[in-house]
Structures are given as C-alpha cells and as structure tokens.
XYZ file of N, CA and C in Angstrom:
375
model
N 14.624 21.517 -31.801
C 13.380 21.121 -31.913
C 13.628 19.756 -32.556
N 12.771 18.826 -32.396
C 12.731 17.406 -32.783
C 11.556 17.461 -33.664
N 11.788 17.099 -34.968
C 10.939 16.923 -35.986
C 10.706 15.392 -36.526
N 9.613 14.883 -36.724
C 9.379 13.440 -36.993
C 8.442 13.615 -38.174
N 8.738 12.697 -39.320
C 8.014 12.763 -40.445
C 7.598 11.405 -40.839
N 6.355 11.051 -40.921
C 5.953 9.496 -41.320
C 5.930 9.738 -42.853
N 5.950 8.484 -43.534
C 5.554 8.190 -44.769
C 5.281 6.711 -44.868
N 4.652 6.437 -46.083
C 4.664 5.066 -46.428
C 3.012 4.616 -46.501
N 2.228 5.528 -45.812
C 0.781 5.110 -45.936
C 0.317 5.056 -47.287
N -1.185 4.466 -47.298
C -1.670 4.389 -48.745
C -2.944 3.498 -48.384
N -3.406 3.161 -49.706
C -4.605 2.274 -49.670
C -4.330 0.897 -50.088
N -4.726 -0.114 -49.348
C -4.353 -1.497 -49.647
C -5.841 -2.223 -49.362
N -5.774 -3.501 -50.054
C -6.605 -4.391 -49.707
C -6.689 -5.170 -48.414
N -7.708 -5.626 -47.877
C -7.551 -6.381 -46.581
C -6.679 -7.845 -46.848
N -5.815 -8.018 -46.020
C -4.873 -8.906 -46.222
C -3.458 -8.513 -46.756
N -3.386 -7.450 -47.401
C -2.148 -6.692 -47.723
C -1.271 -6.170 -46.831
N -0.144 -5.597 -47.245
C 0.906 -5.056 -46.311
C 1.254 -3.762 -46.663
N 1.708 -2.915 -45.824
C 2.471 -1.745 -45.958
C 3.658 -1.534 -45.010
N 4.384 -0.770 -45.150
C 5.685 -0.557 -44.357
C 5.612 1.064 -44.132
N 5.411 1.423 -42.962
C 5.661 2.832 -42.662
C 6.974 3.113 -42.089
N 7.504 4.325 -42.426
C 8.719 4.854 -42.010
C 8.506 6.303 -41.111
N 9.366 6.584 -40.390
C 9.223 7.623 -39.342
C 10.704 8.419 -39.313
N 10.967 9.410 -40.095
C 12.412 9.727 -40.119
C 12.480 10.938 -39.059
N 13.661 10.956 -38.149
C 13.717 12.011 -37.094
C 14.850 12.870 -37.537
N 14.752 14.268 -37.275
C 15.912 14.981 -37.464
C 16.260 15.809 -36.126
N 17.349 16.384 -36.049
C 17.668 17.137 -34.904
C 17.670 16.265 -33.498
N 18.089 15.047 -33.500
C 18.167 14.184 -32.289
C 19.423 13.522 -32.211
N 19.726 12.900 -31.157
C 20.545 11.954 -31.044
C 19.452 10.629 -30.892
N 19.277 10.027 -31.866
C 18.086 9.145 -32.244
C 18.138 7.965 -31.132
N 19.231 7.397 -31.004
C 19.348 6.285 -29.979
C 19.118 6.535 -28.432
N 18.956 7.710 -28.126
C 18.459 8.059 -26.983
C 17.017 8.202 -26.840
N 16.353 7.813 -27.768
C 14.635 7.979 -27.595
C 13.999 6.686 -28.022
N 13.191 6.195 -27.146
C 12.245 4.897 -27.305
C 11.307 5.798 -28.493
N 10.790 4.890 -29.515
C 9.988 5.416 -30.580
C 8.742 4.482 -30.410
N 7.592 5.157 -30.593
C 6.447 4.516 -30.616
C 5.535 4.725 -31.842
N 4.661 3.925 -32.230
C 3.615 4.184 -33.197
C 2.380 4.115 -32.726
N 1.433 4.988 -33.064
C -0.071 5.086 -32.515
C -0.843 5.208 -33.517
N -2.171 4.855 -33.426
C -3.074 5.298 -34.719
C -4.319 6.070 -34.087
N -5.033 6.803 -35.002
C -6.230 7.271 -34.655
C -7.218 7.264 -35.688
N -8.376 6.746 -35.573
C -9.532 6.657 -36.565
C -10.488 7.704 -36.317
N -11.224 8.194 -37.256
C -12.087 9.197 -37.011
C -13.094 8.825 -35.916
N -13.312 9.713 -35.021
C -14.400 9.261 -33.854
C -13.733 8.509 -32.788
N -12.575 8.067 -32.892
C -12.114 7.126 -31.840
C -10.819 7.816 -30.895
N -10.595 7.340 -30.083
C -9.227 7.564 -29.230
C -7.816 7.116 -29.779
N -7.087 8.013 -29.769
C -5.697 7.492 -30.144
C -5.203 6.348 -29.384
N -4.749 5.472 -30.081
C -4.209 4.116 -29.511
C -3.061 3.682 -29.992
N -2.531 3.086 -28.742
C -0.994 2.508 -29.066
C -0.973 1.369 -29.891
N 0.130 1.349 -30.635
C 0.279 0.310 -31.710
C 1.453 -0.663 -31.274
N 2.482 -0.126 -31.278
C 3.938 -0.640 -31.078
C 4.892 0.321 -30.507
N 6.014 -0.244 -29.932
C 7.100 0.790 -29.580
C 8.413 -0.316 -29.421
N 9.451 0.685 -29.512
C 10.760 0.054 -29.674
C 11.697 0.928 -28.717
N 12.663 0.239 -27.875
C 13.798 0.841 -27.350
C 14.767 1.588 -28.091
N 15.500 2.601 -27.303
C 16.444 3.164 -28.279
C 17.591 2.317 -28.829
N 17.765 1.240 -28.382
C 18.703 0.536 -28.889
C 18.118 -0.592 -29.950
N 16.865 -0.681 -29.898
C 16.344 -1.503 -30.591
C 16.122 -2.920 -30.004
N 16.694 -3.233 -28.755
C 16.687 -4.524 -28.161
C 15.416 -5.014 -27.432
N 14.085 -4.056 -27.547
C 13.175 -4.417 -26.849
C 11.883 -3.782 -27.800
N 10.957 -4.803 -27.653
C 9.682 -4.093 -28.466
C 8.701 -4.466 -27.797
N 7.522 -3.804 -28.219
C 6.145 -4.151 -27.585
C 5.121 -3.731 -28.512
N 3.978 -4.350 -28.431
C 2.957 -4.375 -29.507
C 1.539 -4.500 -28.683
N 0.603 -3.849 -29.333
C -0.770 -3.947 -28.795
C -1.228 -5.256 -29.088
N -2.375 -5.809 -28.281
C -2.767 -7.069 -28.662
C -3.571 -7.155 -30.005
N -4.035 -5.980 -30.494
C -4.714 -6.102 -31.656
C -3.888 -6.320 -32.931
N -2.575 -6.099 -32.879
C -1.429 -6.207 -33.818
C -0.512 -7.175 -33.784
N -0.305 -7.987 -32.677
C 0.674 -9.130 -32.264
C 0.539 -9.880 -33.488
N 1.555 -10.503 -33.752
C 1.681 -11.448 -35.015
C 1.533 -10.968 -36.232
N 1.076 -9.660 -36.347
C 0.886 -9.030 -37.936
C 1.809 -7.805 -38.185
N 2.101 -7.120 -36.896
C 2.989 -6.207 -37.251
C 4.475 -6.081 -36.574
N 5.346 -5.610 -37.127
C 6.667 -5.624 -36.648
C 7.279 -4.038 -36.614
N 7.995 -3.735 -35.508
C 8.523 -2.540 -35.417
C 10.282 -2.502 -35.561
N 10.793 -1.772 -36.087
C 12.307 -1.936 -35.912
C 12.908 -0.540 -36.449
N 14.044 -0.336 -36.261
C 14.670 0.915 -36.280
C 16.187 0.916 -36.818
N 16.580 1.904 -37.537
C 17.946 2.101 -37.989
C 18.352 3.292 -37.410
N 19.312 3.249 -36.320
C 19.688 4.312 -35.827
C 20.734 5.083 -36.766
N 21.470 4.552 -37.547
C 22.358 5.287 -38.400
C 21.537 6.028 -39.412
N 20.285 5.889 -39.674
C 19.502 6.629 -40.641
C 18.400 7.395 -39.566
N 18.369 7.420 -38.528
C 17.539 8.303 -37.714
C 15.949 7.856 -38.067
N 15.750 6.540 -38.310
C 14.485 6.004 -38.875
C 13.931 4.891 -38.011
N 12.502 4.800 -37.996
C 11.918 3.757 -37.306
C 10.727 3.341 -38.304
N 10.730 2.140 -38.386
C 9.798 1.382 -39.240
C 8.674 0.700 -38.651
N 7.395 0.666 -39.349
C 6.310 -0.235 -38.867
C 5.996 -1.121 -40.100
N 6.439 -2.266 -40.037
C 5.869 -3.210 -41.049
C 4.590 -3.936 -40.788
N 3.590 -3.640 -41.573
C 2.184 -4.037 -41.280
C 1.765 -5.018 -42.200
N 1.549 -6.374 -41.840
C 1.014 -7.384 -42.611
C -0.257 -7.961 -42.277
N -1.064 -8.576 -42.993
C -2.474 -8.969 -42.861
C -3.243 -8.067 -42.601
N -3.182 -6.793 -43.238
C -3.863 -5.526 -42.541
C -5.664 -6.088 -42.921
N -6.141 -5.617 -41.919
C -7.838 -5.540 -41.754
C -8.528 -4.097 -41.825
N -9.431 -4.224 -42.136
C -10.358 -2.910 -42.109
C -10.263 -2.104 -41.078
N -10.189 -2.550 -39.838
C -10.087 -1.951 -38.565
C -8.821 -1.397 -38.368
N -7.667 -1.532 -39.271
C -6.397 -1.046 -39.057
C -6.566 0.332 -39.676
N -7.470 0.620 -40.379
C -7.620 2.011 -41.094
C -7.488 3.162 -39.975
N -6.594 4.174 -40.050
C -6.541 5.040 -39.370
C -5.445 6.153 -39.823
N -5.055 7.231 -39.212
C -3.912 7.943 -39.374
C -2.922 7.376 -38.315
N -1.754 7.071 -38.715
C -0.736 6.395 -38.062
C 0.371 7.576 -37.574
N 0.700 7.691 -36.247
C 1.601 8.729 -35.872
C 2.754 8.023 -35.318
N 3.994 8.605 -35.316
C 4.987 8.004 -34.693
C 5.490 9.113 -33.531
N 5.953 8.521 -32.282
C 6.320 9.549 -31.406
C 7.711 9.017 -30.742
N 8.224 9.952 -30.162
C 9.391 9.793 -29.617
C 9.467 10.188 -28.118
N 10.235 9.317 -27.178
C 10.208 9.278 -25.773
C 11.741 9.471 -25.387
N 12.072 10.641 -24.792
C 13.687 10.700 -24.522
C 13.899 9.928 -23.379
N 14.928 9.117 -23.590
C 15.145 7.854 -22.556
C 14.136 7.264 -22.140
N 13.198 6.776 -23.187
C 11.899 5.858 -22.665
C 12.168 4.588 -22.945
N 11.181 3.824 -22.565
C 10.999 2.541 -22.553
C 10.123 2.021 -23.549
N 10.216 0.684 -23.936
C 9.379 0.159 -25.065
C 7.922 -0.143 -24.420
N 8.100 -0.434 -23.104
C 6.814 -0.639 -22.494
C 5.891 0.533 -22.209
N 6.335 1.415 -22.631
C 5.461 2.870 -22.568
C 4.415 2.887 -23.647
N 3.118 2.911 -23.323
C 1.930 2.750 -24.111
C 1.027 3.976 -24.136
N 1.200 4.753 -23.200
C 0.206 6.007 -22.995
C 0.950 7.339 -23.770
N 0.047 7.901 -24.239
C 0.261 9.258 -25.133
C 1.227 10.254 -24.308
N 0.741 10.298 -23.041
C 1.501 11.446 -22.000
C 3.003 10.907 -21.850
N 3.406 9.783 -22.065
C 4.824 9.201 -21.958
C 5.919 10.011 -23.002
N 5.137 10.250 -24.171
C 5.844 10.757 -25.441
C 6.186 12.107 -25.423
N 7.330 12.611 -26.016
C 7.683 14.146 -25.874
C 7.522 14.686 -27.308
N 7.573 14.027 -28.392
C 7.259 14.553 -29.699
C 6.429 13.658 -30.415
N 5.905 14.346 -31.502
C 4.950 13.810 -32.380
C 5.267 14.046 -33.828
N 4.846 13.138 -34.743
C 4.806 13.574 -36.180
C 3.427 13.931 -36.381
N 3.094 14.203 -37.527
C 1.726 14.841 -38.027
C 0.921 13.577 -38.503
N 1.562 12.537 -38.889
C 0.671 11.163 -39.213
C 0.788 10.734 -40.781
N 0.534 9.661 -41.183
C 0.316 9.218 -42.429
C -1.052 8.355 -42.527
N -1.816 8.583 -43.525
C -3.090 7.746 -43.529
C -2.788 6.508 -44.122
N -3.458 5.294 -43.625
C -3.718 4.069 -43.763
C -4.994 3.616 -43.970
N -5.476 3.267 -45.033
C -6.750 2.777 -45.500
C -6.750 1.502 -45.783
N -7.630 0.373 -45.300
C -7.675 -0.970 -45.674
C -9.138 -1.113 -46.074
N -9.151 -1.694 -47.434
C -10.629 -1.865 -47.837
C -10.974 -3.074 -47.800
N -12.202 -3.620 -47.658
C -12.781 -4.883 -47.452
C -12.995 -5.590 -48.631
C-alpha cells in the first residue's frame, strides 16, 4: 500500500508564500511521477503541477506558471510545491498524487494511482 501525506498548508495573505510537502511511504519513490492537484468547494479538482520520477521534467497549469515550483527529493521520498505570489483564487485543498512510471505531462485525475488526503491552503485578500 502506498501512503501519501501532505503538510505545509495554512492561512496566508495575498502575495505571500507557502511550501507544501508530500511524503510517500512504502514505495520506490523514483518510479512514480508525482502531481499536485487542488479542489475548492463547489469546484472540480484541477491539475496544478507534476514532476517526473527523476525530477528532470516538470509541468504546470497555466494558472500557476511563474508562481509555483515543483521539486522532489527522492532520498527523502518527498515532493514539494513552492507557492509564491499567492492569490485568493489559489484557496483550495491541495492534494498530492502518484503515478507509477508516469510522465510529468499527465494532467488528468484518472492517470494517477494513489492520492493523499490533502492540506488546506487559504489565501486572504
């Protein structure tokens, strides 16, 4: 069983920054592409960012390009999402996901095999 646990969410002012972490257990972490998604109340779950197993390739939603960075430390079985210049519309539960032998280009929910339970990010105006 693969377990993913997100942390680092919180309440910030618009323009502020947060770094989210997602720790994976019981995996050979480098075999998994990792993605970040977010879901706001009443809205569809949407893709945010993804990174290949080696970390060589990354992909971002248009809404966060230039503001968010995804990275990973395979020795620690952890993926990160650095969020800068946060906007109120970034408010959502952020979830990490793992895709076995996946690609950073994968943006659809159905491509991912495992999911964390999410961490809340709230951005005040």
